Amino acid sequence: MSQPSTSGASASQARAALATDAIAMNDAALIALDWGTTSLRAYLFDAAGNVLDARASSAGIMNLPRPAAEGGFDAAFDAACGTWLDARPDLPVVAAGMVGSAQGWVEAPYVDAPADADSLVAGIVRVKTARGNTLHIVPGVLQRGDLPNVMRGEETQIFGALAGKAADAAGELIGLPGTHAKWAVVRNGRIERFHTFMTGEVFGALRDHTILGRTMTAPAAPDTEAFLRGVSVARDSGTAGVLATIFSTRTLGLTGQLAANEQPDYLSGLLIGHELAGLEAVFVQQQSSLAGKSLLLIGNDALCERYRLALAQFGCTQAALVQHATEHGLWRIATQAGFIASAETKVSASATSRTAS
């Protein structure tokens, strides 16, 4: 008995894949980009807000394939979504993140807090790409005052996290752990105020560029016990401030009380603990507390889990992790801006595309 042809099977699989891709492109309604400093993520949505396809690259605004003056942004844009636009040049494209910063493709000026989704839509800035498509860039948010604060990209995640939820008059606390951790209070659908803690960046600087890193070794796996020890020190002995406690990372090691491979997690817990202690101090001034508070966390799963453990040390045991906040936020802003074509328009555009091909 003859065996089935491998080449024939491969050809059939290839034809099936092409057919599936064609169906996906016919269903497509939006391209959305999460374009940060070190990464670029592209999402292809259908008209119901489902993600049909997604791509990721390291082509953030500080890591373009070539200098910006030599078309670096266009090159990164084409690599991320050029094939989608080849098939459907009519698709609207929206982007959020550092692509709209002063170092980005074009600056999208901040909108003032308090800011709602309508404020972001009103502040959208447009740039024409080399291939002729218009890229709609979402602005960031500026909190004015003696110590101004800004966010760019997080505002989209926040509105994505709240998509489908009723506006909360009492206020929703949302944490976004990361290089520059954000804590935002959202009330009645508006980003009312927020705080930034440079926790992630300070951790990297202390580990890599100070004497603290000289006695550290990388652990084989995260050490939760060492991490929580650091959180507890910040909570219970941190009144003198972070500058007075971080040296304990070294001295505990020198006195044999903290192993070299425990020191990175201890320092991480110490810094996150100081961040939460600072946040707690803000709430105390407002006659409130982290204890018993419900909140949302947006970000890397492992990092958010660390924050959840740390928050529990401050009496906050109701921290929920939000999945896909970026995609939901990009979709929400695009629909609110009216970028999503009607079913009739989409059918017409698809027919035109097929005729042209």
mmCIF file of C-alpha atoms in Angstrom:
data_model
loop_
_atom_site.group_PDB
_atom_site.id
_atom_site.type_symbol
_atom_site.label_atom_id
_atom_site.label_comp_id
_atom_site.label_asym_id
_atom_site.label_seq_id
_atom_site.Cartn_x
_atom_site.Cartn_y
_atom_site.Cartn_z
ATOM 1 C CA MET A 1 0.000 0.000 0.000
ATOM 2 C CA SER A 2 1.429 3.343 -0.984
ATOM 3 C CA GLN A 3 1.990 5.975 1.699
ATOM 4 C CA PRO A 4 0.356 9.427 1.449
ATOM 5 C CA SER A 5 2.570 12.027 -0.166
ATOM 6 C CA THR A 6 4.267 14.212 2.456
ATOM 7 C CA SER A 7 4.657 17.036 -0.052
ATOM 8 C CA GLY A 8 0.967 16.807 -0.926
ATOM 9 C CA ALA A 9 0.011 16.989 2.747
ATOM 10 C CA SER A 10 2.288 19.993 3.238
ATOM 11 C CA ALA A 11 0.747 21.745 0.246
ATOM 12 C CA SER A 12 -2.749 21.077 1.600
ATOM 13 C CA GLN A 13 -1.763 22.456 4.988
ATOM 14 C CA ALA A 14 -0.295 25.540 3.356
ATOM 15 C CA ARG A 15 -3.480 26.127 1.329
ATOM 16 C CA ALA A 16 -5.581 25.687 4.476
ATOM 17 C CA ALA A 17 -3.402 28.180 6.339
ATOM 18 C CA LEU A 18 -3.725 30.706 3.520
ATOM 19 C CA ALA A 19 -7.491 30.256 3.476
ATOM 20 C CA THR A 20 -7.629 30.755 7.238
ATOM 21 C CA ASP A 21 -5.487 33.900 6.949
ATOM 22 C CA ALA A 22 -7.780 35.247 4.215
ATOM 23 C CA ILE A 23 -10.849 34.684 6.389
ATOM 24 C CA ALA A 24 -9.119 36.391 9.324
ATOM 25 C CA MET A 25 -8.210 39.421 7.208
ATOM 26 C CA ASN A 26 -11.770 39.679 5.878
ATOM 27 C CA ASP A 27 -12.980 39.739 9.492
ATOM 28 C CA ALA A 28 -10.372 42.286 10.601
ATOM 29 C CA ALA A 29 -11.597 45.687 11.798
ATOM 30 C CA LEU A 30 -8.657 47.327 13.601
ATOM 31 C CA ILE A 31 -4.898 47.248 14.059
ATOM 32 C CA ALA A 32 -3.708 48.416 17.473
ATOM 33 C CA LEU A 33 -0.133 48.942 18.657
ATOM 34 C CA ASP A 34 1.282 48.948 22.165
ATOM 35 C CA TRP A 35 4.520 50.775 21.376
ATOM 36 C CA GLY A 36 6.832 51.306 24.318
ATOM 37 C CA THR A 37 10.465 52.125 24.963
ATOM 38 C CA THR A 38 11.869 48.635 24.440
ATOM 39 C CA SER A 39 9.090 46.656 22.774
ATOM 40 C CA LEU A 40 6.345 46.832 20.160
ATOM 41 C CA ARG A 41 3.228 44.657 20.257
ATOM 42 C CA ALA A 42 0.694 44.632 17.437
ATOM 43 C CA TYR A 43 -2.873 43.316 17.632
ATOM 44 C CA LEU A 44 -5.343 42.557 14.850
ATOM 45 C CA PHE A 45 -8.972 42.827 16.030
ATOM 46 C CA ASP A 46 -12.250 41.767 14.494
ATOM 47 C CA ALA A 47 -15.380 43.927 14.687
ATOM 48 C CA ALA A 48 -16.411 42.329 17.993
ATOM 49 C CA GLY A 49 -13.141 43.205 19.712
ATOM 50 C CA ASN A 50 -11.616 39.724 19.528
ATOM 51 C CA VAL A 51 -7.882 39.470 18.830
ATOM 52 C CA LEU A 52 -7.401 37.581 15.560
ATOM 53 C CA ASP A 53 -3.614 37.776 15.539
ATOM 54 C CA ALA A 54 -0.814 39.307 17.587
ATOM 55 C CA ARG A 55 2.856 40.008 17.021
ATOM 56 C CA ALA A 56 5.672 41.182 19.262
ATOM 57 C CA SER A 57 9.129 42.584 18.610
ATOM 58 C CA SER A 58 11.915 44.422 20.409
ATOM 59 C CA ALA A 59 11.504 47.480 18.139
ATOM 60 C CA GLY A 60 10.617 49.937 20.893
ATOM 61 C CA ILE A 61 11.240 53.633 20.291
ATOM 62 C CA MET A 62 14.768 53.327 21.697
ATOM 63 C CA ASN A 63 15.524 50.181 19.696
ATOM 64 C CA LEU A 64 14.352 50.939 16.155
ATOM 65 C CA PRO A 65 15.751 48.879 13.246
ATOM 66 C CA ARG A 66 17.453 52.036 11.993
ATOM 67 C CA PRO A 67 17.698 55.665 13.195
ATOM 68 C CA ALA A 68 14.434 57.598 13.343
ATOM 69 C CA ALA A 69 15.817 60.186 10.915
ATOM 70 C CA GLU A 70 16.372 57.382 8.393
ATOM 71 C CA GLY A 71 12.840 56.012 8.564
ATOM 72 C CA GLY A 72 13.229 53.880 11.666
ATOM 73 C CA PHE A 73 9.642 54.319 12.810
ATOM 74 C CA ASP A 74 8.257 53.428 9.388
ATOM 75 C CA ALA A 75 10.498 50.353 9.244
ATOM 76 C CA ALA A 76 9.311 49.134 12.648
ATOM 77 C CA PHE A 77 5.695 49.886 11.723
ATOM 78 C CA ASP A 78 5.943 47.895 8.478
ATOM 79 C CA ALA A 79 7.592 44.955 10.214
ATOM 80 C CA ALA A 80 4.823 44.874 12.825
ATOM 81 C CA CYS A 81 1.735 45.232 10.665
ATOM 82 C CA GLY A 82 2.757 45.720 7.026
ATOM 83 C CA THR A 83 1.450 42.337 5.858
ATOM 84 C CA TRP A 84 -1.916 43.031 7.496
ATOM 85 C CA LEU A 85 -2.121 46.382 5.732
ATOM 86 C CA ASP A 86 -1.044 44.836 2.427
ATOM 87 C CA ALA A 87 -4.167 42.665 2.622
ATOM 88 C CA ARG A 88 -6.416 45.333 4.149
ATOM 89 C CA PRO A 89 -5.062 48.858 3.546
ATOM 90 C CA ASP A 90 -8.398 50.281 4.748
ATOM 91 C CA LEU A 91 -7.900 49.173 8.359
ATOM 92 C CA PRO A 92 -7.626 51.942 10.971
ATOM 93 C CA VAL A 93 -4.476 51.883 13.114
ATOM 94 C CA VAL A 94 -4.236 53.184 16.683
ATOM 95 C CA ALA A 95 -1.197 53.215 18.985
ATOM 96 C CA ALA A 96 -0.508 53.975 22.630
ATOM 97 C CA GLY A 97 2.660 54.272 24.670
ATOM 98 C CA MET A 98 6.014 55.988 24.275
ATOM 99 C CA VAL A 99 5.543 56.266 20.505
ATOM 100 C CA GLY A 100 3.678 59.467 21.401
ATOM 101 C CA SER A 101 6.417 60.856 23.652
ATOM 102 C CA ALA A 102 8.858 63.652 22.831
ATOM 103 C CA GLN A 103 11.272 60.911 21.703
ATOM 104 C CA GLY A 104 8.564 59.069 19.744
ATOM 105 C CA TRP A 105 7.312 59.216 16.170
ATOM 106 C CA VAL A 106 5.323 62.357 16.850
ATOM 107 C CA GLU A 107 4.498 63.890 20.218
ATOM 108 C CA ALA A 108 0.937 63.490 21.460
ATOM 109 C CA PRO A 109 0.681 66.184 24.171
ATOM 110 C CA TYR A 110 -0.521 65.063 27.582
ATOM 111 C CA VAL A 111 -4.122 65.660 28.576
ATOM 112 C CA ASP A 112 -4.717 66.965 32.080
ATOM 113 C CA ALA A 113 -5.973 64.848 34.957
ATOM 114 C CA PRO A 114 -8.725 64.257 35.866
ATOM 115 C CA ALA A 115 -9.022 62.510 32.493
ATOM 116 C CA ASP A 116 -11.614 60.146 31.057
ATOM 117 C CA ALA A 117 -11.673 58.117 27.849
ATOM 118 C CA ASP A 118 -13.263 61.031 25.981
ATOM 119 C CA SER A 119 -10.299 63.222 26.981
ATOM 120 C CA LEU A 120 -7.909 60.701 25.458
ATOM 121 C CA VAL A 121 -9.941 60.512 22.244
ATOM 122 C CA ALA A 122 -9.964 64.309 21.967
ATOM 123 C CA GLY A 123 -6.176 64.379 22.386
ATOM 124 C CA ILE A 124 -5.365 61.805 19.694
ATOM 125 C CA VAL A 125 -2.618 62.956 17.309
ATOM 126 C CA ARG A 126 -2.299 61.660 13.744
ATOM 127 C CA VAL A 127 0.800 60.907 11.704
ATOM 128 C CA LYS A 128 0.931 59.771 8.070
ATOM 129 C CA THR A 129 3.118 56.723 7.498
ATOM 130 C CA ALA A 130 5.350 56.200 4.464
ATOM 131 C CA ARG A 131 2.890 53.627 3.097
ATOM 132 C CA GLY A 132 0.095 56.208 3.316
ATOM 133 C CA ASN A 133 -1.820 54.939 6.340
ATOM 134 C CA THR A 134 -2.763 57.247 9.185
ATOM 135 C CA LEU A 135 -1.520 56.234 12.624
ATOM 136 C CA HIS A 136 -3.675 57.561 15.483
ATOM 137 C CA ILE A 137 -1.581 58.063 18.643
ATOM 138 C CA VAL A 138 -3.234 58.161 22.069
ATOM 139 C CA PRO A 139 -1.968 60.881 24.450
ATOM 140 C CA GLY A 140 -0.682 60.351 27.975
ATOM 141 C CA VAL A 141 -1.996 62.011 31.132
ATOM 142 C CA LEU A 142 -0.428 64.889 33.114
ATOM 143 C CA GLN A 143 -1.176 65.564 36.767
ATOM 144 C CA ARG A 144 -0.240 69.170 37.449
ATOM 145 C CA GLY A 145 0.997 70.497 40.790
ATOM 146 C CA ASP A 146 4.149 71.329 42.734
ATOM 147 C CA LEU A 147 5.402 67.829 41.889
ATOM 148 C CA PRO A 148 3.895 67.043 38.463
ATOM 149 C CA ASN A 149 3.306 63.444 37.472
ATOM 150 C CA VAL A 150 2.851 61.817 34.076
ATOM 151 C CA MET A 151 1.843 58.513 32.554
ATOM 152 C CA ARG A 152 1.993 57.362 28.958
ATOM 153 C CA GLY A 153 0.581 53.984 28.014
ATOM 154 C CA GLU A 154 -0.738 53.201 31.486
ATOM 155 C CA GLU A 155 -3.839 55.329 30.851
ATOM 156 C CA THR A 156 -4.831 52.928 28.073
ATOM 157 C CA GLN A 157 -4.330 49.931 30.360
ATOM 158 C CA ILE A 158 -6.394 51.574 33.092
ATOM 159 C CA PHE A 159 -9.364 52.174 30.823
ATOM 160 C CA GLY A 160 -8.976 48.645 29.498
ATOM 161 C CA ALA A 161 -9.108 47.260 33.031
ATOM 162 C CA LEU A 162 -12.328 49.165 33.656
ATOM 163 C CA ALA A 163 -13.977 48.211 30.349
ATOM 164 C CA GLY A 164 -17.444 46.877 31.014
ATOM 165 C CA LYS A 165 -17.434 48.001 34.649
ATOM 166 C CA ALA A 166 -19.854 50.590 35.987
ATOM 167 C CA ALA A 167 -18.255 53.911 36.961
ATOM 168 C CA ASP A 168 -17.336 53.789 40.659
ATOM 169 C CA ALA A 169 -18.191 56.982 42.537
ATOM 170 C CA ALA A 170 -16.278 55.717 45.578
ATOM 171 C CA GLY A 171 -13.074 55.352 43.567
ATOM 172 C CA GLU A 172 -11.107 52.392 42.212
ATOM 173 C CA LEU A 173 -7.439 51.862 43.116
ATOM 174 C CA ILE A 174 -5.351 50.427 40.280
ATOM 175 C CA GLY A 175 -1.704 49.403 40.541
ATOM 176 C CA LEU A 176 0.604 48.969 37.569
ATOM 177 C CA PRO A 177 3.875 47.388 38.778
ATOM 178 C CA GLY A 178 6.922 47.826 36.589
ATOM 179 C CA THR A 179 10.030 49.886 35.977
ATOM 180 C CA HIS A 180 8.096 52.978 37.047
ATOM 181 C CA ALA A 181 5.197 51.609 39.092
ATOM 182 C CA LYS A 182 1.963 53.606 38.962
ATOM 183 C CA TRP A 183 -0.891 53.759 41.454
ATOM 184 C CA ALA A 184 -4.002 55.486 40.141
ATOM 185 C CA VAL A 185 -7.317 56.412 41.705
ATOM 186 C CA VAL A 186 -10.145 56.269 39.162
ATOM 187 C CA ARG A 187 -13.445 57.837 40.162
ATOM 188 C CA ASN A 188 -16.591 58.121 38.043
ATOM 189 C CA GLY A 189 -14.695 56.832 35.006
ATOM 190 C CA ARG A 190 -11.896 59.410 35.281
ATOM 191 C CA ILE A 191 -8.239 59.043 36.222
ATOM 192 C CA GLU A 192 -8.399 61.431 39.156
ATOM 193 C CA ARG A 193 -4.868 61.265 40.563
ATOM 194 C CA PHE A 194 -1.860 58.961 40.528
ATOM 195 C CA HIS A 195 1.572 58.339 42.016
ATOM 196 C CA THR A 196 4.749 57.019 40.405
ATOM 197 C CA PHE A 197 7.365 54.924 42.221
ATOM 198 C CA MET A 198 10.645 54.205 40.387
ATOM 199 C CA THR A 199 10.875 50.855 42.149
ATOM 200 C CA GLY A 200 11.898 48.645 39.234
ATOM 201 C CA GLU A 201 14.514 51.022 37.871
ATOM 202 C CA VAL A 202 16.013 51.663 41.321
ATOM 203 C CA PHE A 203 16.233 47.908 41.941
ATOM 204 C CA GLY A 204 18.161 47.440 38.693
ATOM 205 C CA ALA A 205 20.476 50.349 39.457
ATOM 206 C CA LEU A 206 21.230 49.157 43.000
ATOM 207 C CA ARG A 207 21.815 45.565 41.901
ATOM 208 C CA ASP A 208 23.970 46.371 38.891
ATOM 209 C CA HIS A 209 25.789 49.582 39.833
ATOM 210 C CA THR A 210 26.315 49.702 43.617
ATOM 211 C CA ILE A 211 28.213 47.741 46.228
ATOM 212 C CA LEU A 212 25.011 45.881 47.097
ATOM 213 C CA GLY A 213 25.340 43.838 43.936
ATOM 214 C CA ARG A 214 28.900 42.748 44.734
ATOM 215 C CA THR A 215 27.755 40.139 47.246
ATOM 216 C CA MET A 216 24.693 38.935 45.315
ATOM 217 C CA THR A 217 24.246 35.843 43.191
ATOM 218 C CA ALA A 218 21.187 35.106 41.070
ATOM 219 C CA PRO A 219 18.812 32.579 42.675
ATOM 220 C CA ALA A 220 17.826 29.457 40.767
ATOM 221 C CA ALA A 221 14.190 30.315 41.487
ATOM 222 C CA PRO A 222 12.416 33.245 43.147
ATOM 223 C CA ASP A 223 12.849 33.141 46.927
ATOM 224 C CA THR A 224 9.494 34.136 48.403
ATOM 225 C CA GLU A 225 10.721 33.909 51.997
ATOM 226 C CA ALA A 226 13.587 36.344 51.363
ATOM 227 C CA PHE A 227 11.241 38.635 49.439
ATOM 228 C CA LEU A 228 8.694 38.781 52.264
ATOM 229 C CA ARG A 229 11.492 39.368 54.759
ATOM 230 C CA GLY A 230 12.412 42.493 52.834
ATOM 231 C CA VAL A 231 8.777 43.616 52.725
ATOM 232 C CA SER A 232 8.501 43.171 56.492
ATOM 233 C CA VAL A 233 11.645 45.224 57.144
ATOM 234 C CA ALA A 234 10.265 48.085 55.044
ATOM 235 C CA ARG A 235 6.911 47.867 56.809
ATOM 236 C CA ASP A 236 8.207 47.580 60.381
ATOM 237 C CA SER A 237 11.600 49.323 60.336
ATOM 238 C CA GLY A 238 11.290 51.674 57.417
ATOM 239 C CA THR A 239 10.373 54.921 59.168
ATOM 240 C CA ALA A 240 13.920 56.215 58.635
ATOM 241 C CA GLY A 241 13.413 55.754 54.894
ATOM 242 C CA VAL A 242 14.671 53.534 52.125
ATOM 243 C CA LEU A 243 18.193 55.012 52.221
ATOM 244 C CA ALA A 244 18.522 53.836 55.813
ATOM 245 C CA THR A 245 17.403 50.259 55.172
ATOM 246 C CA ILE A 246 18.809 49.177 51.800
ATOM 247 C CA PHE A 247 22.331 48.780 53.223
ATOM 248 C CA SER A 248 20.962 45.895 55.301
ATOM 249 C CA THR A 249 21.055 43.870 52.067
ATOM 250 C CA ARG A 250 24.837 43.925 52.409
ATOM 251 C CA THR A 251 25.206 43.818 56.192
ATOM 252 C CA LEU A 252 22.880 40.850 56.632
ATOM 253 C CA GLY A 253 25.048 39.045 54.105
ATOM 254 C CA LEU A 254 28.301 40.038 55.803
ATOM 255 C CA THR A 255 27.020 38.725 59.143
ATOM 256 C CA GLY A 256 25.829 35.427 57.701
ATOM 257 C CA GLN A 257 22.130 36.187 58.103
ATOM 258 C CA LEU A 258 21.284 36.400 54.395
ATOM 259 C CA ALA A 259 22.747 34.119 51.721
ATOM 260 C CA ALA A 260 24.119 35.607 48.519
ATOM 261 C CA ASN A 261 21.333 34.065 46.431
ATOM 262 C CA GLU A 262 18.696 35.432 48.837
ATOM 263 C CA GLN A 263 19.882 39.018 48.593
ATOM 264 C CA PRO A 264 18.255 39.953 45.230
ATOM 265 C CA ASP A 265 14.798 38.886 46.424
ATOM 266 C CA TYR A 266 15.333 40.531 49.802
ATOM 267 C CA LEU A 267 16.225 43.819 48.101
ATOM 268 C CA SER A 268 13.225 43.493 45.787
ATOM 269 C CA GLY A 269 10.929 42.983 48.772
ATOM 270 C CA LEU A 270 12.539 45.867 50.616
ATOM 271 C CA LEU A 271 11.943 48.295 47.748
ATOM 272 C CA ILE A 272 8.394 47.121 47.019
ATOM 273 C CA GLY A 273 7.701 47.292 50.749
ATOM 274 C CA HIS A 274 8.885 50.907 50.853
ATOM 275 C CA GLU A 275 6.694 51.646 47.827
ATOM 276 C CA LEU A 276 3.633 50.271 49.599
ATOM 277 C CA ALA A 277 4.581 52.031 52.840
ATOM 278 C CA GLY A 278 4.694 55.285 50.891
ATOM 279 C CA LEU A 279 1.315 54.543 49.364
ATOM 280 C CA GLU A 280 -0.049 53.719 52.822
ATOM 281 C CA ALA A 281 1.218 57.076 54.112
ATOM 282 C CA VAL A 282 -0.747 58.829 51.359
ATOM 283 C CA PHE A 283 -3.910 56.979 52.362
ATOM 284 C CA VAL A 284 -3.371 57.736 56.064
ATOM 285 C CA GLN A 285 -3.291 61.442 55.197
ATOM 286 C CA GLN A 286 -6.682 60.897 53.571
ATOM 287 C CA GLN A 287 -7.938 59.000 56.634
ATOM 288 C CA SER A 288 -7.876 55.722 54.753
ATOM 289 C CA SER A 289 -5.652 52.633 54.587
ATOM 290 C CA LEU A 290 -4.504 49.824 52.316
ATOM 291 C CA ALA A 291 -5.891 47.323 54.819
ATOM 292 C CA GLY A 292 -9.153 45.854 53.595
ATOM 293 C CA LYS A 293 -9.025 47.769 50.320
ATOM 294 C CA SER A 294 -10.013 46.110 47.029
ATOM 295 C CA LEU A 295 -7.783 46.949 44.090
ATOM 296 C CA LEU A 296 -6.748 45.886 40.602
ATOM 297 C CA LEU A 297 -3.239 44.985 39.428
ATOM 298 C CA ILE A 298 -2.127 45.270 35.797
ATOM 299 C CA GLY A 299 1.143 43.901 34.468
ATOM 300 C CA ASN A 300 3.437 40.894 34.297
ATOM 301 C CA ASP A 301 1.809 37.956 36.089
ATOM 302 C CA ALA A 302 4.856 37.030 38.181
ATOM 303 C CA LEU A 303 5.506 40.623 39.236
ATOM 304 C CA CYS A 304 1.848 41.218 40.071
ATOM 305 C CA GLU A 305 1.891 38.066 42.201
ATOM 306 C CA ARG A 306 4.824 39.514 44.142
ATOM 307 C CA TYR A 307 2.857 42.700 44.718
ATOM 308 C CA ARG A 308 -0.148 40.663 45.814
ATOM 309 C CA LEU A 309 1.990 38.913 48.433
ATOM 310 C CA ALA A 310 3.484 42.219 49.568
ATOM 311 C CA LEU A 311 0.080 43.898 49.774
ATOM 312 C CA ALA A 312 -1.124 41.121 52.066
ATOM 313 C CA GLN A 313 1.605 42.178 54.527
ATOM 314 C CA PHE A 314 -0.140 45.553 54.665
ATOM 315 C CA GLY A 315 -3.552 44.001 55.267
ATOM 316 C CA CYS A 316 -4.729 44.216 51.665
ATOM 317 C CA THR A 317 -5.874 40.753 50.622
ATOM 318 C CA GLN A 318 -8.279 41.687 47.823
ATOM 319 C CA ALA A 319 -5.936 42.444 44.927
ATOM 320 C CA ALA A 320 -7.197 41.064 41.614
ATOM 321 C CA LEU A 321 -4.979 40.620 38.549
ATOM 322 C CA VAL A 322 -6.466 42.023 35.327
ATOM 323 C CA GLN A 323 -5.667 40.144 32.124
ATOM 324 C CA HIS A 324 -5.390 41.742 28.650
ATOM 325 C CA ALA A 325 -5.855 45.312 29.918
ATOM 326 C CA THR A 326 -3.760 46.751 27.078
ATOM 327 C CA GLU A 327 -5.774 45.076 24.322
ATOM 328 C CA HIS A 328 -9.075 46.012 25.968
ATOM 329 C CA GLY A 329 -7.924 49.604 26.411
ATOM 330 C CA LEU A 330 -6.790 50.016 22.812
ATOM 331 C CA TRP A 331 -10.075 48.561 21.598
ATOM 332 C CA ARG A 332 -12.127 50.784 23.921
ATOM 333 C CA ILE A 333 -10.391 53.976 22.792
ATOM 334 C CA ALA A 334 -10.633 53.011 19.108
ATOM 335 C CA THR A 335 -14.357 52.306 19.343
ATOM 336 C CA GLN A 336 -14.972 55.470 21.344
ATOM 337 C CA ALA A 337 -13.105 57.422 18.656
ATOM 338 C CA GLY A 338 -15.318 55.900 15.949
ATOM 339 C CA PHE A 339 -12.492 54.086 14.166
ATOM 340 C CA ILE A 340 -14.343 50.788 13.791
ATOM 341 C CA ALA A 341 -16.098 50.543 10.440
ATOM 342 C CA SER A 342 -19.698 49.402 10.205
ATOM 343 C CA ALA A 343 -20.420 45.925 8.852
ATOM 344 C CA GLU A 344 -21.575 47.415 5.530
ATOM 345 C CA THR A 345 -18.394 49.461 5.124
ATOM 346 C CA LYS A 346 -16.237 46.447 5.983
ATOM 347 C CA VAL A 347 -17.946 44.229 3.407
ATOM 348 C CA SER A 348 -17.508 46.913 0.750
ATOM 349 C CA ALA A 349 -13.818 47.360 1.604
ATOM 350 C CA SER A 350 -13.205 43.600 1.506
ATOM 351 C CA ALA A 351 -14.897 43.332 -1.885
ATOM 352 C CA THR A 352 -12.796 46.203 -3.228
ATOM 353 C CA SER A 353 -9.640 44.537 -1.911
ATOM 354 C CA ARG A 354 -10.533 41.226 -3.593
ATOM 355 C CA THR A 355 -11.340 42.994 -6.879
ATOM 356 C CA ALA A 356 -8.016 44.840 -6.817
ATOM 357 C CA SER A 357 -6.138 41.594 -6.260
#
